[in-house]
Amino acid sequence: MFQYDLKRIRNFSIIAHIDHGKSTLADRLLELTHTVEARDMQAQYLDNMDLERERGITIKARPVSMLYKAQDGQIYQINLIDTPGHVDFAYEVSRSLAACEGALLVVDAVQGVQAQTLANVHLAVARNLEILPVINKIDLPAANPDEVKKQIESIIGIDASNSLLISAKTGIGVEAVLERILTDIPAPSEPKDELLRALVFDSHYDTYRGVLVYIRVISGEISKKSLIRFFATQKTFEVNEVGKFAPNETPVDVLRPGEVGYFVANIKNTADVKVGDTVTLHKFPASSPLPGFKLIAPVVFAGIYPVDTSDFEALRDALAKLQLNDSALYVEQESSMALGFGFRCGFLGLLHLEIVFERLTREFDLSIITTAPSVIYRFTLNDGKTMEIDNPARYPDPAHIDFVEEPWVKVHIMTSSDYLGAIMGLCTDKRGECLRTETMGIGGLLLTYRLPMNEIITDFNDKLKSVTRGYGSFDYEPDGYGKSDIVKLEIRVNEEPVDAFSCLVHRSKAEAKGRAICAKLKEVIPQQLFKVPVQAAIGGKIIARETISAITKNVTAKCYGGDITRKRKLWEKQKEGKKKMKEIGKVNIPQSAFMEVLKAE
């Protein structure tokens, strides 16, 4: 049994790129410490969402407390605070790292250091964590641990001479990892006072008990019946249960400094719990919160609409349920002339959008479509006012706009030097500017570019993978706003503007995009009895046009022989009829046409 002793607690997390074996290593640690019995074990034990297992990524972090009897005969409490690996969840990763004293840096012995590893290591270095390099998959025939050690030293700049060489799949060297965690990663520091300060690093919603808040106690104690308060929202709750993850929720009497666990306090609304917030006691509060808290703002916006309008209520309920476990998802109701009622949703990034889309279609069995993703542009008007706009429908009058700014990102691309030309061509095409190029190891390159966010949210990843044959990996971080020439591209069908296809684009890309949408609409809008022009316009200027030809009837079929004037008379009559029809005719764009165009985008 573990007797509480601050010196025998270790808190760590695992940093790795997708597919480098993070979840597999966590599985082995759970087995070695007998936290999970062999009969209950399954691969990727901590990834309990079907989507996580299929894609091999961690979306929701899950902590776990393990008790380990070390070689010195002492029993230690080791807390693994798992982190999501993807850049979209960078803030959550930084909060999870703030709850640790050290991190295992897991690198694949075949692939070496990749982009995401780099981004998360910088977060760990910035927090002064003890970093322990672990080279995984040494059992593979193509493994080259010596080259990977050199890469870790040259790219990340940490000493890799005493890296651990392991194979998480077969279990080689995993016991040594546990021993090194005890010797290399420091114990939590002594609290400076008795006041409760606990860092909230995650939460999830339980249908029966409300919100489960995941915490790391920095100082003071939290127990059942404690009256606690959150710093960010200033809300007060009474704690009903505190516990640890071993690996399932196990109630305990009290959580003390250095320990990781959860509490339940009848919190019904997830908006009351913010990741990175500090929890303190209501009667004896700490004077200031723990540093590093910020509100997460959505970066990418897209409209989500039900394919069948009668599913609107079901979609609303589904989004409300998703928001319970995903506080970063932003939802507001909107309606469109073409698509009916739907929702405008804000996401942390493209992966986040994909995951929400997949979860809505799978877990709630809804058929939905999303409009093309867009970012937030900042408009400064002539009178000095600023507006933040993500929806073309809210575009202000061009005469009143002083200038427009768009968000930029710093992109780190890792690849082999063979693909340098192709990547530079792709980035130039996306309006990027090269900041620096660094060589790493044999034939490896690290390129740092500055790109507009708008250019990377649609198809940048797919194009990068295709020009580098799957070898390139990239990672991005926000890099402020910059002035830009952004215009509203309006699509008109039979002289009528169609809101659903309008979008905000850079002037240099407007013509190509306008042509592409017009060409697609020409294919998908059914023919009418009169000619229908499909136009793309910026303000009053038409920049692209396609014409849907009319369904014609051969009115002169019954005239055989005779004078040409008889035929002319009939043609003139037909022409007059078509003209009249065009004036009063309306073009109904079918729902399927919207789906086709959105898919093409």
Coordinates of C-alpha atoms in Angstrom, one line a residue:
M1 CA 0.0 0.0 0.0
F2 CA 1.2 3.5 -0.8
Q3 CA 1.7 5.8 2.2
Y4 CA 1.5 9.5 1.1
D5 CA 4.9 11.0 0.7
L6 CA 5.5 13.9 -1.6
K7 CA 9.1 12.7 -2.4
R8 CA 7.7 9.4 -3.8
I9 CA 5.3 11.0 -6.3
R10 CA 6.2 11.4 -10.0
N11 CA 4.1 13.3 -12.6
F12 CA 5.0 12.9 -16.2
S13 CA 3.5 13.0 -19.7
I14 CA 4.5 11.4 -23.0
I15 CA 5.3 13.6 -26.1
A16 CA 5.3 12.0 -29.5
H17 CA 4.3 12.4 -33.1
I18 CA 1.3 10.4 -34.4
D19 CA 2.2 6.7 -34.8
H20 CA 5.5 6.8 -32.8
G21 CA 4.1 4.5 -30.2
K22 CA 2.9 6.7 -27.4
S23 CA -0.3 4.7 -26.6
T24 CA 1.6 1.4 -26.9
L25 CA 4.2 2.5 -24.4
A26 CA 1.4 3.6 -22.0
D27 CA -0.2 0.1 -22.4
R28 CA 3.1 -1.5 -21.4
L29 CA 3.5 0.8 -18.3
L30 CA -0.1 -0.1 -17.2
E31 CA 0.8 -3.8 -17.5
L32 CA 4.2 -3.6 -15.7
T33 CA 2.7 -1.7 -12.8
H34 CA -0.3 -4.2 -12.7
T35 CA -2.6 -1.2 -12.9
V36 CA -4.7 -3.1 -15.5
E37 CA -4.8 -6.9 -15.2
A38 CA -3.8 -8.9 -18.2
R39 CA -7.3 -10.2 -18.8
D40 CA -8.7 -6.7 -19.0
M41 CA -6.0 -5.4 -21.2
Q42 CA -6.6 -4.2 -24.7
A43 CA -4.4 -2.3 -27.2
Q44 CA -4.5 1.5 -26.9
Y45 CA -6.1 1.1 -23.5
L46 CA -6.3 4.9 -22.7
D47 CA -7.8 5.7 -26.2
N48 CA -11.4 4.8 -25.5
M49 CA -13.1 6.5 -28.5
D50 CA -13.6 4.4 -31.6
L51 CA -12.3 7.4 -33.7
E52 CA -9.1 7.5 -31.7
R53 CA -8.4 3.8 -32.3
E54 CA -9.1 4.0 -36.0
R55 CA -6.9 7.0 -36.7
G56 CA -4.3 6.1 -34.1
I57 CA -4.5 9.5 -32.5
T58 CA -5.3 10.7 -29.0
I59 CA -8.2 13.3 -29.0
K60 CA -9.2 13.3 -25.3
A61 CA -6.4 13.2 -22.8
R62 CA -6.8 10.5 -20.0
P63 CA -4.7 10.6 -16.9
V64 CA -3.8 7.4 -14.9
S65 CA -2.2 6.8 -11.5
M66 CA 0.1 3.8 -11.2
L67 CA 1.7 2.3 -8.1
Y68 CA 5.2 0.8 -8.8
K69 CA 7.5 -1.1 -6.4
A70 CA 10.9 0.1 -7.4
Q71 CA 14.2 -1.8 -7.1
D72 CA 15.0 0.0 -3.9
G73 CA 11.9 -1.7 -2.3
Q74 CA 9.9 1.6 -2.0
I75 CA 6.5 2.0 -3.5
Y76 CA 6.1 5.0 -5.7
Q77 CA 3.0 6.7 -7.1
I78 CA 3.5 7.5 -10.8
N79 CA 0.9 9.7 -12.5
L80 CA 0.9 9.6 -16.3
I81 CA -1.0 12.7 -17.7
D82 CA -1.7 11.7 -21.3
T83 CA -1.8 14.6 -23.8
P84 CA -3.5 14.9 -27.3
G85 CA -0.8 15.0 -29.9
H86 CA -2.2 17.3 -32.5
V87 CA -1.4 21.0 -33.0
D88 CA -5.1 22.0 -32.8
F89 CA -5.1 21.0 -29.1
A90 CA -1.8 22.9 -28.3
Y91 CA -3.4 24.8 -25.4
E92 CA -4.7 21.6 -23.8
V93 CA -1.2 20.1 -24.2
S94 CA 0.4 23.1 -22.5
R95 CA -2.0 22.8 -19.6
S96 CA -1.4 19.1 -19.2
L97 CA 2.4 19.7 -19.3
A98 CA 1.9 22.4 -16.6
A99 CA 0.6 19.6 -14.4
C100 CA 3.8 17.6 -14.8
E101 CA 7.5 17.8 -13.7
G102 CA 8.9 15.8 -16.6
A103 CA 8.1 14.3 -20.0
L104 CA 9.1 11.3 -22.0
L105 CA 10.1 12.2 -25.5
V106 CA 9.2 9.2 -27.6
V107 CA 10.8 9.1 -31.1
D108 CA 10.4 6.4 -33.7
A109 CA 13.8 4.7 -34.5
V110 CA 12.9 4.5 -38.2
Q111 CA 11.2 7.9 -38.9
G112 CA 13.2 10.1 -36.5
V113 CA 12.1 13.5 -35.3
Q114 CA 8.9 14.8 -36.9
A115 CA 7.0 18.1 -36.9
Q116 CA 4.6 17.5 -34.0
T117 CA 7.3 16.2 -31.7
L118 CA 9.1 19.4 -32.2
A119 CA 6.1 21.7 -31.4
N120 CA 5.3 19.8 -28.2
V121 CA 8.9 19.6 -27.0
H122 CA 9.2 23.4 -27.3
L123 CA 6.1 23.7 -25.0
A124 CA 7.8 21.3 -22.5
V125 CA 11.2 23.1 -22.7
A126 CA 9.4 26.5 -22.1
R127 CA 7.9 25.0 -18.9
N128 CA 11.4 23.8 -17.7
L129 CA 10.3 20.2 -17.6
E130 CA 12.9 17.4 -17.3
I131 CA 12.9 15.7 -20.7
L132 CA 13.8 12.0 -21.0
P133 CA 14.5 10.9 -24.6
V134 CA 13.1 7.4 -25.4
I135 CA 13.8 5.8 -28.8
N136 CA 11.1 3.3 -29.7
K137 CA 10.7 0.5 -32.2
I138 CA 14.3 -0.6 -32.0
D139 CA 13.1 -4.2 -33.0
L140 CA 12.3 -3.1 -36.6
P141 CA 14.9 -4.1 -39.2
A142 CA 15.2 -0.5 -40.5
A143 CA 15.8 1.1 -37.1
N144 CA 18.7 3.5 -36.8
P145 CA 18.9 4.7 -33.2
D146 CA 22.3 6.3 -33.5
E147 CA 21.1 8.6 -36.4
V148 CA 17.9 9.4 -34.3
K149 CA 20.1 10.4 -31.3
K150 CA 22.0 12.8 -33.5
Q151 CA 18.8 14.3 -34.8
I152 CA 17.4 14.8 -31.2
E153 CA 20.7 16.6 -30.3
S154 CA 20.9 18.8 -33.4
I155 CA 17.2 19.7 -33.9
I156 CA 15.9 19.8 -30.3
G157 CA 19.2 20.6 -28.6
I158 CA 18.9 18.1 -25.7
D159 CA 21.5 15.6 -24.7
A160 CA 20.5 12.2 -26.1
S161 CA 23.7 10.2 -25.2
N162 CA 21.8 8.3 -22.4
S163 CA 18.5 7.9 -24.4
L164 CA 16.6 4.7 -23.5
L165 CA 16.3 2.2 -26.4
I166 CA 13.0 0.3 -26.2
S167 CA 10.4 -1.5 -28.1
A168 CA 7.0 -0.8 -26.6
K169 CA 5.3 -3.5 -28.7
T170 CA 7.5 -6.4 -27.5
G171 CA 8.2 -4.8 -24.0
I172 CA 12.1 -4.6 -24.4
G173 CA 13.5 -2.0 -22.1
V174 CA 10.2 -0.7 -20.7
E175 CA 11.1 -1.6 -17.1
A176 CA 14.2 0.6 -17.4
V177 CA 11.9 3.5 -18.4
L178 CA 10.0 3.2 -15.1
E179 CA 13.3 3.2 -13.1
R180 CA 14.6 6.3 -15.1
I181 CA 11.3 8.1 -14.4
L182 CA 12.0 7.7 -10.7
T183 CA 15.7 8.8 -10.9
D184 CA 15.5 11.5 -13.6
I185 CA 12.2 13.2 -13.1
P186 CA 12.0 15.3 -10.0
A187 CA 9.3 14.9 -7.3
P188 CA 6.8 17.8 -7.0
S189 CA 8.2 20.8 -5.2
E190 CA 7.1 21.5 -1.6
P191 CA 4.0 23.8 -1.4
K192 CA 4.8 27.2 0.0
D193 CA 1.6 27.3 2.1
E194 CA -1.5 25.3 3.1
L195 CA -3.9 27.1 0.8
L196 CA -5.6 25.0 -1.9
R197 CA -4.4 25.6 -5.4
A198 CA -5.3 22.9 -8.0
L199 CA -4.8 23.2 -11.8
V200 CA -7.7 22.1 -14.0
F201 CA -6.1 20.3 -17.0
D202 CA -9.2 18.7 -18.5
S203 CA -12.8 17.7 -17.8
H204 CA -15.5 15.5 -19.2
Y205 CA -19.3 15.2 -18.8
D206 CA -20.9 12.3 -17.1
T207 CA -24.7 11.9 -17.7
Y208 CA -25.4 10.9 -14.1
R209 CA -23.0 13.0 -12.1
G210 CA -22.4 16.2 -14.1
V211 CA -18.9 17.4 -15.0
L212 CA -15.9 15.4 -13.8
V213 CA -13.0 17.9 -13.3
Y214 CA -9.5 16.6 -13.8
I215 CA -7.0 18.3 -11.4
R216 CA -3.4 18.4 -10.3
V217 CA -3.1 19.6 -6.7
I218 CA -0.2 22.1 -6.3
S219 CA -0.8 23.0 -2.6
G220 CA -3.4 22.4 0.1
E221 CA -5.9 19.5 0.2
I222 CA -9.2 18.8 -1.4
S223 CA -11.7 16.3 0.1
K224 CA -15.4 15.4 0.1
K225 CA -17.7 18.3 1.4
S226 CA -15.0 21.0 0.6
L227 CA -16.6 24.2 -0.7
I228 CA -14.5 25.2 -3.7
R229 CA -14.4 28.1 -6.1
F230 CA -13.1 28.6 -9.6
F231 CA -11.0 31.6 -10.3
A232 CA -12.0 32.3 -13.9
T233 CA -15.8 32.0 -13.4
Q234 CA -15.9 32.8 -9.7
K235 CA -18.5 30.1 -9.3
T236 CA -18.8 28.1 -6.0
F237 CA -19.6 24.4 -5.6
E238 CA -19.6 21.7 -2.9
V239 CA -17.5 18.6 -3.7
N240 CA -19.4 15.3 -3.6
E241 CA -16.5 13.0 -4.4
V242 CA -12.8 13.1 -5.0
G243 CA -10.8 10.3 -6.6
K244 CA -8.0 9.0 -8.7
F245 CA -7.8 7.3 -12.1
A246 CA -6.5 3.8 -11.4
P247 CA -7.2 3.5 -14.4
N248 CA -10.9 3.8 -13.9
E249 CA -12.4 6.4 -11.5
T250 CA -11.7 5.2 -7.9
P251 CA -12.9 7.4 -5.0
V252 CA -10.4 8.4 -2.3
D253 CA -10.8 10.4 0.9
V254 CA -8.5 13.3 0.1
L255 CA -6.1 14.5 -2.7
R256 CA -2.9 16.1 -1.4
P257 CA -0.2 18.2 -3.0
G258 CA 1.5 16.6 -6.0
E259 CA -1.4 14.2 -6.6
V260 CA -3.5 13.9 -9.8
G261 CA -7.2 13.0 -9.7
Y262 CA -10.7 14.3 -10.2
F263 CA -13.6 15.7 -8.3
V264 CA -17.4 15.8 -8.9
A265 CA -19.4 18.7 -7.6
N266 CA -22.8 18.7 -9.2
I267 CA -21.6 21.0 -12.0
K268 CA -24.3 20.9 -14.6
N269 CA -22.8 23.3 -17.2
T270 CA -19.5 22.6 -18.8
A271 CA -19.0 26.3 -19.5
D272 CA -18.3 26.7 -15.8
V273 CA -15.1 24.6 -16.0
K274 CA -12.3 26.1 -18.1
V275 CA -9.1 24.2 -19.0
G276 CA -6.2 25.9 -17.2
D277 CA -8.3 27.4 -14.4
T278 CA -7.3 27.3 -10.8
V279 CA -9.5 25.8 -8.0
T280 CA -9.3 27.1 -4.5
L281 CA -11.3 26.9 -1.2
H282 CA -14.2 29.3 -0.9
K283 CA -13.5 30.1 2.8
F284 CA -9.7 30.3 2.7
P285 CA -9.0 31.3 -1.0
A286 CA -5.5 31.6 -2.5
S287 CA -4.6 35.2 -3.3
S288 CA -3.9 34.6 -7.0
P289 CA -4.5 31.9 -9.6
L290 CA -1.8 29.7 -11.1
P291 CA -0.1 31.4 -14.1
G292 CA -0.8 30.5 -17.8
F293 CA -4.6 30.5 -18.0
K294 CA -6.2 31.9 -21.2
L295 CA -9.6 31.5 -22.8
I296 CA -9.5 29.4 -25.9
A297 CA -10.8 31.1 -29.0
P298 CA -12.0 29.3 -32.1
V299 CA -9.8 29.7 -35.2
V300 CA -11.7 28.1 -38.0
F301 CA -15.5 28.6 -38.7
A302 CA -17.8 26.5 -40.8
G303 CA -21.6 26.2 -41.2
I304 CA -23.2 22.8 -40.3
Y305 CA -26.6 22.1 -41.9
P306 CA -28.8 19.0 -41.8
V307 CA -29.4 17.5 -45.3
D308 CA -33.0 16.9 -44.3
T309 CA -34.5 20.0 -42.8
S310 CA -36.6 17.9 -40.4
D311 CA -33.3 16.8 -38.6
F312 CA -32.7 20.4 -37.3
E313 CA -33.8 19.6 -33.8
A314 CA -31.7 16.4 -33.7
L315 CA -28.7 18.3 -34.9
R316 CA -29.2 21.0 -32.2
D317 CA -29.4 18.4 -29.4
A318 CA -26.3 16.5 -30.8
L319 CA -24.2 19.7 -30.9
A320 CA -25.3 20.5 -27.3
K321 CA -24.2 17.0 -26.2
L322 CA -20.8 17.4 -28.0
Q323 CA -20.3 20.7 -26.3
L324 CA -20.5 19.0 -23.0
N325 CA -17.3 17.1 -23.6
D326 CA -15.7 19.7 -25.8
S327 CA -15.7 23.1 -24.3
A328 CA -13.7 24.6 -27.3
L329 CA -16.6 24.0 -29.7
Y330 CA -18.4 27.2 -30.4
V331 CA -22.0 27.0 -31.7
E332 CA -24.5 29.7 -32.8
Q333 CA -27.7 29.3 -34.9
E334 CA -27.8 30.7 -38.4
S335 CA -30.0 30.4 -41.4
S336 CA -29.2 30.4 -45.1
M337 CA -31.5 31.1 -48.1
A338 CA -30.3 27.9 -49.8
L339 CA -29.7 25.5 -47.0
G340 CA -32.4 26.4 -44.5
F341 CA -31.7 26.5 -40.7
G342 CA -28.3 25.3 -39.4
F343 CA -25.4 26.3 -37.1
R344 CA -22.3 28.3 -37.4
C345 CA -19.6 26.5 -35.5
G346 CA -16.1 27.6 -34.4
F347 CA -13.3 25.0 -34.2
L348 CA -9.7 25.0 -33.0
G349 CA -8.4 23.8 -36.4
L350 CA -9.1 21.5 -39.3
L351 CA -8.6 18.2 -37.3
H352 CA -11.1 19.5 -34.7
L353 CA -13.6 20.2 -37.5
E354 CA -13.2 16.7 -39.0
I355 CA -13.6 15.0 -35.6
V356 CA -16.8 16.9 -34.8
F357 CA -18.1 16.1 -38.3
E358 CA -17.3 12.4 -37.9
R359 CA -18.8 12.2 -34.4
L360 CA -22.0 13.9 -35.5
T361 CA -22.5 11.4 -38.4
R362 CA -21.4 8.3 -36.3
E363 CA -22.5 8.8 -32.8
F364 CA -25.8 10.6 -33.6
D365 CA -26.4 9.0 -37.0
L366 CA -27.1 12.4 -38.7
S367 CA -26.6 13.2 -42.4
I368 CA -25.1 16.7 -42.5
I369 CA -23.1 19.0 -44.8
T370 CA -20.5 21.6 -43.8
T371 CA -19.8 24.8 -45.8
A372 CA -16.2 25.5 -46.7
P373 CA -14.2 26.5 -43.6
S374 CA -13.3 30.1 -43.2
V375 CA -11.1 32.1 -40.7
I376 CA -11.8 35.4 -38.8
Y377 CA -10.9 38.5 -40.7
R378 CA -10.5 41.8 -39.0
F379 CA -12.0 44.9 -40.8
T380 CA -11.1 48.4 -39.8
L381 CA -13.6 50.9 -41.0
N382 CA -13.1 54.6 -42.0
D383 CA -14.5 55.8 -38.6
G384 CA -11.8 53.7 -36.7
K385 CA -14.2 50.9 -35.7
T386 CA -13.0 47.3 -36.0
M387 CA -15.2 44.3 -36.9
E388 CA -14.3 40.7 -36.7
I389 CA -16.0 38.8 -39.6
D390 CA -16.0 35.1 -40.4
N391 CA -19.2 35.0 -42.5
P392 CA -19.5 36.7 -45.9
A393 CA -23.1 37.6 -45.2
R394 CA -21.8 40.2 -42.6
Y395 CA -19.4 41.8 -45.1
P396 CA -19.6 45.7 -44.6
D397 CA -20.1 48.2 -47.4
P398 CA -16.7 48.4 -49.3
A399 CA -16.9 52.2 -49.4
H400 CA -16.6 52.2 -45.6
I401 CA -13.6 49.8 -45.3
D402 CA -10.2 51.4 -44.5
F403 CA -8.2 48.1 -44.5
V404 CA -8.6 44.4 -43.8
E405 CA -6.3 42.1 -41.8
E406 CA -6.1 38.3 -42.0
P407 CA -4.6 35.8 -39.5
W408 CA -1.2 34.4 -40.3
V409 CA 0.5 31.3 -39.0
K410 CA 4.1 30.1 -38.7
V411 CA 4.5 26.7 -40.3
H412 CA 7.3 24.2 -39.6
I413 CA 7.6 21.6 -42.4
M414 CA 9.8 18.5 -42.0
T415 CA 10.8 16.6 -45.1
S416 CA 13.7 15.0 -46.9
S417 CA 15.8 17.3 -49.2
D418 CA 14.6 15.6 -52.4
Y419 CA 11.2 17.4 -52.1
L420 CA 12.5 20.9 -51.4
G421 CA 11.6 22.4 -54.8
A422 CA 8.1 21.0 -54.7
I423 CA 7.4 22.3 -51.2
M424 CA 8.7 25.7 -52.0
G425 CA 6.5 25.8 -55.1
L426 CA 3.5 24.8 -53.0
C427 CA 4.2 27.5 -50.3
T428 CA 4.7 30.2 -52.9
D429 CA 1.4 29.3 -54.5
K430 CA -0.2 29.6 -51.1
R431 CA 1.2 33.2 -50.7
G432 CA 3.8 32.1 -48.2
E433 CA 7.2 33.7 -47.3
C434 CA 10.2 31.5 -46.3
L435 CA 11.7 32.5 -42.9
R436 CA 14.5 29.9 -42.7
T437 CA 15.7 26.5 -43.9
E438 CA 17.7 24.2 -41.7
T439 CA 19.3 20.9 -42.4
M440 CA 18.9 18.1 -39.9
G441 CA 20.8 14.8 -40.0
I442 CA 21.4 13.1 -43.4
G443 CA 19.1 14.5 -46.1
G444 CA 16.6 16.0 -43.7
L445 CA 15.2 19.5 -43.8
L446 CA 13.3 21.8 -41.5
L447 CA 11.6 24.6 -43.4
T448 CA 9.9 27.5 -41.5
Y449 CA 7.3 29.5 -43.5
R450 CA 4.9 32.2 -42.7
L451 CA 1.5 31.6 -44.4
P452 CA -2.0 33.0 -44.3
M453 CA -4.2 30.8 -42.2
N454 CA -6.9 30.9 -44.9
E455 CA -4.5 29.1 -47.3
I456 CA -3.7 26.1 -45.1
I457 CA -7.1 25.3 -43.8
T458 CA -8.5 23.8 -47.0
D459 CA -6.1 21.5 -48.8
F460 CA -2.6 22.3 -47.7
N461 CA -2.0 19.0 -45.8
D462 CA -3.3 16.9 -48.7
K463 CA -1.1 18.8 -51.2
L464 CA 1.9 18.6 -49.0
K465 CA 1.5 14.8 -48.6
S466 CA 1.1 14.4 -52.4
V467 CA 4.2 16.5 -53.3
T468 CA 6.3 14.7 -50.7
R469 CA 4.8 11.2 -51.4
G470 CA 3.6 11.0 -47.8
Y471 CA 7.0 11.9 -46.2
G472 CA 6.4 15.5 -45.3
S473 CA 4.9 16.4 -41.9
F474 CA 3.9 19.9 -40.8
D475 CA 2.8 21.8 -37.8
Y476 CA 1.7 25.4 -37.3
E477 CA 1.3 28.0 -34.6
P478 CA -0.6 31.4 -34.8
D479 CA 1.5 34.4 -35.7
G480 CA -0.8 37.4 -35.4
Y481 CA -2.7 39.4 -38.1
G482 CA -1.3 41.1 -41.2
K483 CA -2.8 43.6 -43.7
S484 CA -4.2 41.9 -46.8
D485 CA -6.3 42.6 -49.9
I486 CA -9.5 40.5 -49.0
V487 CA -12.6 40.9 -51.1
K488 CA -16.0 39.3 -51.2
L489 CA -16.6 37.0 -54.1
E490 CA -20.3 37.0 -54.9
I491 CA -21.9 34.3 -57.0
R492 CA -25.0 35.3 -59.1
V493 CA -27.4 32.9 -60.8
N494 CA -29.7 34.6 -63.3
E495 CA -28.6 38.0 -61.9
E496 CA -29.7 37.0 -58.3
P497 CA -26.9 36.7 -55.7
V498 CA -26.7 33.3 -53.9
D499 CA -25.5 33.7 -50.4
A500 CA -24.4 30.1 -49.8
F501 CA -21.7 30.3 -52.4
S502 CA -20.3 33.7 -51.5
C503 CA -17.0 33.7 -49.8
L504 CA -14.1 36.0 -48.6
V505 CA -10.9 35.5 -50.6
H506 CA -7.7 37.2 -51.4
R507 CA -7.9 39.3 -54.6
S508 CA -5.2 37.3 -56.3
K509 CA -7.1 34.1 -55.8
A510 CA -10.6 35.4 -56.5
E511 CA -10.7 34.9 -60.3
A512 CA -9.5 31.3 -60.2
K513 CA -12.0 30.5 -57.4
G514 CA -14.8 32.3 -59.2
R515 CA -14.2 30.3 -62.5
A516 CA -14.1 27.0 -60.6
I517 CA -17.4 27.6 -58.8
C518 CA -19.1 28.9 -62.0
A519 CA -17.9 25.8 -64.0
K520 CA -19.2 23.5 -61.2
L521 CA -22.6 25.2 -61.1
K522 CA -22.9 24.9 -64.9
E523 CA -22.6 21.2 -64.4
V524 CA -25.0 20.8 -61.5
I525 CA -27.9 23.3 -62.1
P526 CA -30.5 21.7 -64.4
Q527 CA -31.3 23.4 -67.7
Q528 CA -34.3 25.8 -67.8
L529 CA -36.5 26.9 -70.7
F530 CA -34.3 30.1 -71.0
K531 CA -30.6 30.8 -70.9
V532 CA -29.2 31.2 -67.4
P533 CA -26.0 33.2 -66.8
V534 CA -23.9 32.1 -63.8
Q535 CA -21.5 34.9 -62.8
A536 CA -18.8 35.5 -60.2
A537 CA -18.5 39.2 -59.2
I538 CA -16.4 41.4 -56.9
G539 CA -18.5 44.4 -56.1
G540 CA -20.0 45.5 -59.5
K541 CA -17.2 43.8 -61.6
I542 CA -17.9 40.4 -63.2
I543 CA -14.8 38.3 -63.2
A544 CA -16.1 35.0 -64.4
R545 CA -19.1 33.7 -66.3
E546 CA -20.7 30.5 -67.6
T547 CA -24.0 30.2 -69.4
I548 CA -26.4 27.3 -68.9
S549 CA -28.0 26.9 -72.3
A550 CA -31.8 26.7 -72.6
I551 CA -33.9 23.6 -73.4
T552 CA -34.9 24.4 -77.0
K553 CA -37.8 23.3 -79.0
N554 CA -37.5 23.2 -82.8
V555 CA -40.4 25.5 -83.7
T556 CA -39.7 25.2 -87.5
A557 CA -40.0 21.4 -87.6
K558 CA -43.5 21.6 -89.2
C559 CA -42.3 24.0 -92.0
Y560 CA -41.0 22.1 -95.0
G561 CA -40.3 24.0 -98.2
G562 CA -41.9 27.4 -98.8
D563 CA -40.4 30.8 -98.1
I564 CA -37.7 31.5 -95.4
T565 CA -39.8 34.4 -94.0
R566 CA -42.3 31.8 -92.6
K567 CA -39.4 30.3 -90.5
R568 CA -38.1 33.7 -89.5
K569 CA -41.6 34.7 -88.2
L570 CA -41.7 31.6 -85.9
W571 CA -38.1 32.2 -84.7
E572 CA -38.9 35.8 -83.8
K573 CA -42.0 34.7 -81.9
Q574 CA -40.0 32.1 -80.0
K575 CA -37.3 34.7 -79.1
E576 CA -40.0 37.1 -77.7
G577 CA -41.4 34.3 -75.6
K578 CA -38.0 33.3 -74.2
K579 CA -37.2 37.0 -73.4
K580 CA -40.5 37.3 -71.4
M581 CA -39.8 34.0 -69.6
K582 CA -36.4 35.2 -68.6
E583 CA -37.9 38.3 -67.0
I584 CA -40.4 36.5 -64.9
G585 CA -38.6 33.1 -64.6
K586 CA -37.0 32.0 -61.3
V587 CA -34.1 29.5 -61.1
N588 CA -34.6 27.0 -58.3
I589 CA -31.2 25.6 -57.3
P590 CA -31.7 22.0 -56.1
Q591 CA -30.2 21.0 -52.7
S592 CA -28.0 18.4 -54.5
A593 CA -26.3 21.3 -56.4
F594 CA -25.2 22.8 -53.1
M595 CA -23.9 19.5 -51.9
E596 CA -21.9 19.0 -55.1
V597 CA -20.3 22.5 -55.0
L598 CA -19.4 22.2 -51.3
K599 CA -17.8 18.8 -51.9
A600 CA -15.8 20.3 -54.9
E601 CA -14.5 23.1 -52.7

